[in-house]
XYZ file of N, CA, C and O in Angstrom:
480
model
N -21.895 -10.409 -10.137
C -20.958 -11.152 -10.968
C -21.084 -12.662 -10.712
O -21.071 -13.444 -11.646
N -21.223 -13.091 -9.471
C -21.380 -14.507 -9.164
C -22.660 -15.052 -9.793
O -22.676 -16.189 -10.289
N -23.716 -14.257 -9.787
C -24.973 -14.680 -10.408
C -24.757 -14.974 -11.887
O -25.275 -15.962 -12.418
N -23.976 -14.147 -12.550
C -23.695 -14.351 -13.980
C -22.882 -15.631 -14.192
O -23.116 -16.378 -15.140
N -21.926 -15.898 -13.314
C -21.139 -17.138 -13.403
C -22.039 -18.355 -13.198
O -21.895 -19.366 -13.893
N -22.967 -18.259 -12.263
C -23.882 -19.360 -12.016
C -24.794 -19.599 -13.223
O -25.089 -20.741 -13.574
N -25.209 -18.522 -13.857
C -26.020 -18.649 -15.070
C -25.218 -19.334 -16.179
O -25.747 -20.149 -16.923
N -23.929 -19.038 -16.245
C -23.063 -19.673 -17.237
C -22.936 -21.177 -16.965
O -22.907 -21.984 -17.893
N -22.870 -21.558 -15.707
C -22.831 -22.979 -15.343
C -24.098 -23.669 -15.852
O -24.041 -24.763 -16.419
N -25.240 -23.021 -15.678
C -26.502 -23.594 -16.158
C -26.496 -23.725 -17.682
O -26.955 -24.726 -18.228
N -25.951 -22.742 -18.356
C -25.855 -22.801 -19.818
C -24.974 -23.969 -20.247
O -25.319 -24.718 -21.172
N -23.853 -24.162 -19.562
C -22.967 -25.299 -19.848
C -23.684 -26.616 -19.546
O -23.494 -27.611 -20.259
N -24.495 -26.618 -18.497
C -25.262 -27.802 -18.123
C -26.174 -28.228 -19.275
O -26.206 -29.393 -19.656
N -26.918 -27.268 -19.830
C -27.821 -27.585 -20.946
C -27.049 -28.064 -22.174
O -27.474 -29.004 -22.845
N -25.944 -27.434 -22.473
C -25.134 -27.838 -23.625
C -24.659 -29.283 -23.469
O -24.798 -30.104 -24.384
N -24.125 -29.612 -22.299
C -23.642 -30.971 -22.053
C -24.793 -31.971 -22.071
O -24.679 -33.045 -22.671
N -25.901 -31.608 -21.425
C -27.030 -32.537 -21.359
C -27.601 -32.808 -22.746
O -27.820 -33.959 -23.127
N -27.850 -31.758 -23.498
C -28.482 -31.925 -24.806
C -27.593 -32.643 -25.810
O -28.092 -33.221 -26.776
N -26.295 -32.622 -25.587
C -25.367 -33.355 -26.451
C -24.989 -34.708 -25.862
O -24.129 -35.399 -26.394
N -25.633 -35.050 -24.753
C -25.394 -36.324 -24.053
C -23.902 -36.523 -23.771
O -23.380 -37.621 -23.872
N -23.248 -35.423 -23.371
C -21.823 -35.442 -23.021
C -21.710 -35.633 -21.504
O -21.599 -34.674 -20.744
N -21.754 -36.885 -21.108
C -21.829 -37.231 -19.695
C -20.669 -36.669 -18.875
O -20.871 -36.112 -17.798
N -19.455 -36.785 -19.370
C -18.294 -36.302 -18.609
C -18.325 -34.784 -18.443
O -17.978 -34.271 -17.375
N -18.756 -34.072 -19.473
C -18.871 -32.610 -19.362
C -19.947 -32.226 -18.356
O -19.791 -31.256 -17.606
N -21.019 -32.985 -18.332
C -22.095 -32.736 -17.377
C -21.609 -32.985 -15.950
O -21.773 -32.144 -15.063
N -20.962 -34.111 -15.738
C -20.467 -34.454 -14.402
C -19.403 -33.483 -13.911
O -19.286 -33.246 -12.703
N -18.642 -32.895 -14.816
C -17.592 -31.938 -14.436
C -18.164 -30.695 -13.756
O -17.445 -29.987 -13.049
N -19.446 -30.447 -13.925
C -20.097 -29.286 -13.316
C -20.511 -29.541 -11.866
O -20.923 -28.621 -11.171
N -20.382 -30.786 -11.405
C -20.859 -31.190 -10.090
C -19.726 -31.437 -9.106
O -18.670 -31.950 -9.472
N -19.990 -31.125 -7.852
C -19.094 -31.468 -6.756
C -19.106 -32.983 -6.585
O -20.115 -33.648 -6.864
N -18.027 -33.539 -6.118
C -17.893 -34.996 -5.943
C -19.020 -35.580 -5.081
O -19.485 -36.687 -5.319
N -19.483 -34.821 -4.092
C -20.519 -35.305 -3.174
C -21.895 -34.686 -3.442
O -22.740 -34.642 -2.548
N -22.097 -34.228 -4.656
C -23.365 -33.580 -5.006
C -24.546 -34.525 -4.803
O -24.403 -35.750 -4.884
N -25.699 -33.909 -4.545
C -26.936 -34.664 -4.398
C -27.936 -34.183 -5.443
O -27.920 -33.013 -5.837
N -28.802 -35.108 -5.861
C -29.791 -34.792 -6.887
C -31.118 -35.438 -6.508
O -31.154 -36.629 -6.186
N -32.187 -34.641 -6.560
C -33.529 -35.151 -6.285
C -34.389 -34.986 -7.536
O -34.416 -33.919 -8.139
N -35.113 -36.056 -7.893
C -36.016 -36.006 -9.035
C -37.189 -36.947 -8.815
O -37.002 -38.095 -8.403
N -38.407 -36.491 -9.136
C -39.565 -37.387 -9.073
C -39.408 -38.589 -10.010
O -39.894 -39.670 -9.717
N -38.708 -38.414 -11.129
C -38.485 -39.532 -12.065
C -37.586 -40.586 -11.419
O -37.757 -41.777 -11.661
N -36.623 -40.160 -10.632
C -35.781 -41.107 -9.893
C -36.640 -41.944 -8.945
O -36.474 -43.158 -8.840
N -37.539 -41.265 -8.267
C -38.410 -41.934 -7.301
C -39.289 -42.984 -7.995
O -39.501 -44.068 -7.465
N -39.756 -42.679 -9.209
C -40.575 -43.621 -9.958
C -39.759 -44.791 -10.505
O -40.171 -45.942 -10.413
N -38.608 -44.488 -11.073
C -37.796 -45.526 -11.732
C -37.046 -46.393 -10.720
O -36.894 -47.584 -10.925
N -36.564 -45.766 -9.662
C -35.801 -46.478 -8.632
C -36.366 -46.108 -7.256
O -35.787 -45.283 -6.548
N -37.503 -46.698 -6.879
C -38.184 -46.321 -5.635
C -37.300 -46.392 -4.390
O -37.494 -45.616 -3.451
N -36.326 -47.286 -4.393
C -35.456 -47.429 -3.219
C -34.659 -46.154 -2.921
O -34.211 -45.946 -1.802
N -34.495 -45.280 -3.923
C -33.758 -44.026 -3.723
C -34.607 -42.970 -3.036
O -34.073 -41.978 -2.549
N -35.920 -43.167 -3.034
C -36.866 -42.154 -2.550
C -36.675 -40.836 -3.292
O -36.986 -39.764 -2.776
N -36.107 -40.927 -4.504
C -35.942 -39.755 -5.353
C -34.627 -39.032 -5.192
O -34.362 -38.071 -5.902
N -33.776 -39.463 -4.264
C -32.530 -38.747 -3.971
C -31.319 -39.658 -4.200
O -31.269 -40.770 -3.686
N -30.361 -39.145 -4.982
C -29.092 -39.848 -5.154
C -27.967 -38.935 -4.691
O -28.098 -37.710 -4.702
N -26.859 -39.572 -4.291
C -25.737 -38.824 -3.724
C -24.440 -39.259 -4.376
O -24.172 -40.457 -4.490
N -23.648 -38.273 -4.797
C -22.325 -38.525 -5.346
C -22.305 -38.633 -6.855
O -23.304 -38.962 -7.490
N -21.141 -38.335 -7.413
C -20.974 -38.320 -8.868
C -21.223 -39.680 -9.503
O -21.745 -39.750 -10.611
N -20.840 -40.757 -8.837
C -21.038 -42.080 -9.441
C -22.523 -42.384 -9.603
O -22.947 -42.928 -10.627
N -23.330 -42.007 -8.627
C -24.783 -42.196 -8.735
C -25.356 -41.330 -9.845
O -26.234 -41.767 -10.600
N -24.851 -40.097 -9.963
C -25.280 -39.220 -11.058
C -24.914 -39.837 -12.405
O -25.708 -39.829 -13.344
N -23.705 -40.370 -12.495
C -23.246 -41.001 -13.736
C -24.189 -42.134 -14.143
O -24.627 -42.212 -15.292
N -24.525 -43.000 -13.206
C -25.401 -44.134 -13.503
C -26.796 -43.665 -13.922
O -27.390 -44.209 -14.855
N -27.306 -42.659 -13.232
C -28.643 -42.134 -13.523
C -28.713 -41.557 -14.926
O -29.602 -41.883 -15.710
N -27.781 -40.677 -15.259
C -27.832 -40.039 -16.571
C -27.440 -40.986 -17.700
O -27.995 -40.905 -18.788
N -26.521 -41.881 -17.461
C -26.176 -42.846 -18.505
C -27.393 -43.707 -18.825
O -27.675 -43.980 -19.988
N -28.118 -44.108 -17.798
C -29.354 -44.868 -17.992
C -30.344 -44.067 -18.837
O -30.942 -44.588 -19.781
N -30.509 -42.791 -18.510
C -31.443 -41.936 -19.258
C -31.004 -41.790 -20.712
O -31.823 -41.914 -21.631
N -29.729 -41.535 -20.936
C -29.234 -41.365 -22.309
C -29.371 -42.654 -23.105
O -29.675 -42.626 -24.300
N -29.140 -43.794 -22.477
C -29.254 -45.084 -23.154
C -30.715 -45.403 -23.498
O -31.011 -45.876 -24.597
N -31.617 -45.155 -22.567
C -33.039 -45.466 -22.769
C -33.742 -44.470 -23.673
O -34.696 -44.815 -24.367
N -33.293 -43.212 -23.622
C -33.987 -42.119 -24.315
C -33.008 -41.364 -25.221
O -32.604 -40.238 -24.907
N -32.630 -41.952 -26.343
C -31.603 -41.325 -27.184
C -31.985 -39.954 -27.743
O -31.101 -39.176 -28.118
N -33.278 -39.627 -27.780
C -33.697 -38.322 -28.299
C -33.956 -37.304 -27.185
O -34.392 -36.187 -27.459
N -33.680 -37.678 -25.938
C -33.913 -36.786 -24.806
C -33.153 -35.475 -24.966
O -31.949 -35.460 -25.202
N -33.894 -34.369 -24.864
C -33.253 -33.045 -24.870
C -34.171 -32.057 -24.158
O -35.358 -32.306 -23.979
N -33.568 -30.951 -23.756
C -34.281 -29.919 -23.020
C -34.266 -28.610 -23.790
O -33.223 -28.199 -24.313
N -35.413 -27.953 -23.815
C -35.552 -26.637 -24.432
C -35.660 -25.602 -23.316
O -36.620 -25.620 -22.535
N -34.685 -24.721 -23.239
C -34.648 -23.717 -22.174
C -35.757 -22.689 -22.376
O -35.917 -22.153 -23.466
N -36.493 -22.448 -21.319
C -37.487 -21.376 -21.319
C -36.908 -20.160 -20.603
O -36.957 -19.047 -21.117
N -36.331 -20.405 -19.406
C -35.821 -19.277 -18.628
C -34.783 -19.748 -17.622
O -34.918 -20.824 -17.036
N -33.768 -18.922 -17.419
C -32.761 -19.138 -16.376
C -32.767 -17.915 -15.473
O -32.658 -16.785 -15.949
N -32.893 -18.139 -14.178
C -32.855 -17.061 -13.207
C -31.799 -17.413 -12.171
O -31.890 -18.465 -11.528
N -30.794 -16.555 -12.033
C -29.667 -16.877 -11.159
C -29.458 -15.798 -10.105
O -29.714 -14.621 -10.336
N -28.971 -16.257 -8.941
C -28.452 -15.335 -7.936
C -27.069 -15.848 -7.541
O -26.491 -16.666 -8.251
N -26.542 -15.384 -6.440
C -25.171 -15.744 -6.063
C -25.020 -17.178 -5.564
O -23.900 -17.653 -5.391
N -26.138 -17.869 -5.307
C -26.060 -19.214 -4.737
C -26.754 -20.295 -5.549
O -26.479 -21.474 -5.362
N -27.656 -19.889 -6.430
C -28.409 -20.905 -7.161
C -28.947 -20.381 -8.482
O -28.951 -19.190 -8.728
N -29.394 -21.352 -9.278
C -30.018 -21.033 -10.564
C -31.343 -21.780 -10.619
O -31.399 -22.981 -10.322
N -32.398 -21.058 -10.985
C -33.666 -21.708 -11.270
C -33.757 -21.848 -12.777
O -33.640 -20.859 -13.509
N -33.935 -23.084 -13.242
C -34.006 -23.361 -14.671
C -35.423 -23.833 -14.993
O -35.940 -24.739 -14.341
N -36.015 -23.211 -15.977
C -37.311 -23.661 -16.465
C -37.103 -24.144 -17.886
O -36.498 -23.446 -18.710
N -37.575 -25.373 -18.169
C -37.347 -25.938 -19.494
C -38.431 -26.944 -19.856
O -39.237 -27.336 -19.020
N -38.425 -27.331 -21.121
C -39.345 -28.351 -21.605
C -38.541 -29.587 -21.970
O -37.549 -29.501 -22.703
N -38.957 -30.723 -21.446
C -38.321 -32.015 -21.720
C -38.960 -32.597 -22.966
O -40.172 -32.792 -23.027
N -38.126 -32.873 -23.974
C -38.588 -33.481 -25.219
C -38.003 -34.879 -25.354
O -36.797 -35.069 -25.167
N -38.855 -35.827 -25.678
C -38.452 -37.190 -26.024
C -39.383 -37.645 -27.135
O -40.611 -37.553 -26.979
N -38.831 -38.116 -28.241
C -39.666 -38.614 -29.338
C -40.638 -39.666 -28.821
O -40.247 -40.575 -28.082
N -41.911 -39.524 -29.190
C -42.920 -40.497 -28.809
C -43.544 -40.263 -27.441
O -44.423 -41.014 -27.028
N -43.080 -39.249 -26.711
C -43.650 -38.922 -25.402
C -44.183 -37.494 -25.422
O -43.712 -36.656 -26.185
N -45.141 -37.245 -24.559
C -45.661 -35.888 -24.419
C -44.590 -34.997 -23.788
O -43.879 -35.428 -22.880
N -44.471 -33.766 -24.297
C -43.517 -32.830 -23.708
C -43.864 -32.585 -22.248
O -45.036 -32.602 -21.864
N -42.842 -32.357 -21.449
C -43.026 -32.163 -20.014
C -42.361 -30.857 -19.599
O -41.173 -30.639 -19.863
N -43.130 -29.993 -18.970
C -42.583 -28.736 -18.442
C -41.895 -29.031 -17.112
O -42.463 -29.695 -16.254
N -40.670 -28.519 -16.966
C -39.841 -28.841 -15.802
C -39.258 -27.572 -15.196
O -38.881 -26.643 -15.914
N -39.154 -27.567 -13.876
C -38.392 -26.566 -13.149
C -37.282 -27.298 -12.423
O -37.476 -28.425 -11.949
N -36.115 -26.701 -12.354
C -35.006 -27.326 -11.640
C -34.169 -26.243 -10.984
O -33.932 -25.198 -11.580
N -33.750 -26.516 -9.767
C -32.892 -25.588 -9.037
C -31.518 -26.226 -8.881
O -31.405 -27.374 -8.447
N -30.492 -25.478 -9.262
C -29.104 -25.886 -9.050
C -28.543 -25.037 -7.922
O -28.517 -23.806 -8.030
N -28.110 -25.665 -6.854
C -27.430 -24.945 -5.777
C -25.935 -25.046 -6.061
O -25.405 -26.149 -6.263
N -25.253 -23.907 -6.086
C -23.860 -23.855 -6.520
C -22.982 -23.261 -5.430
O -23.317 -22.232 -4.843
N -21.869 -23.937 -5.175
C -20.869 -23.441 -4.227
C -19.499 -23.562 -4.866
O -19.155 -24.622 -5.398
N -18.728 -22.491 -4.810
C -17.368 -22.484 -5.352
C -17.306 -22.984 -6.786
O -16.407 -23.730 -7.165
N -18.299 -22.606 -7.585
C -18.286 -22.930 -9.005
C -18.727 -24.331 -9.363
O -18.624 -24.737 -10.524
N -19.242 -25.106 -8.391
C -19.713 -26.464 -8.663
C -21.123 -26.655 -8.114
O -21.471 -26.106 -7.064
N -21.912 -27.466 -8.801
C -23.256 -27.785 -8.345
C -23.149 -28.760 -7.178
O -22.498 -29.799 -7.293
N -23.759 -28.413 -6.054
C -23.716 -29.287 -4.876
C -25.058 -29.965 -4.620
O -25.118 -30.992 -3.957
N -26.129 -29.393 -5.166
C -27.448 -29.985 -5.007
C -28.324 -29.535 -6.154
O -28.263 -28.369 -6.573
N -29.120 -30.441 -6.660
C -30.109 -30.078 -7.688
C -31.421 -30.765 -7.356
O -31.450 -31.862 -6.818
N -32.500 -30.052 -7.658
C -33.842 -30.576 -7.371
C -34.729 -30.284 -8.565
O -34.797 -29.141 -9.027
N -35.415 -31.322 -9.035
C -36.283 -31.227 -10.205
C -37.736 -31.145 -9.755
O -38.152 -31.847 -8.820
N -38.511 -30.293 -10.444
C -39.937 -30.161 -10.199
C -40.647 -30.354 -11.554
O -40.287 -29.689 -12.518
N -41.623 -31.258 -11.608
C -42.372 -31.483 -12.840
C -43.751 -30.865 -12.738
O -44.379 -30.944 -11.682
N -44.221 -30.307 -13.853
C -45.565 -29.722 -13.885
C -46.597 -30.815 -14.053
O -46.335 -31.877 -14.522
């Protein structure tokens, strides 16, 4: 049952992200959540790819939504257990080559506490 709830969190994550609903996206995260992404490391090298806390997440995603108004993700597969969800998706941005992505959401008490992005 917890695995199904975690899968639902991932589904809500995609809905919020694809509609660029920042507050709905942030509501899925714990206040002290951490996020690692190779794109973070490239865009903001001082982070070494890791940001911590909702305010950092807010700044990161707002920047992405502002710079990439057509950014959206196409879900390929969601695999969930009682503690995490593995999400496989394709990143679409007009004018850029599609990018295959894997991401793991670690979930505790119904909130994402850590996420890690893997690019193909």
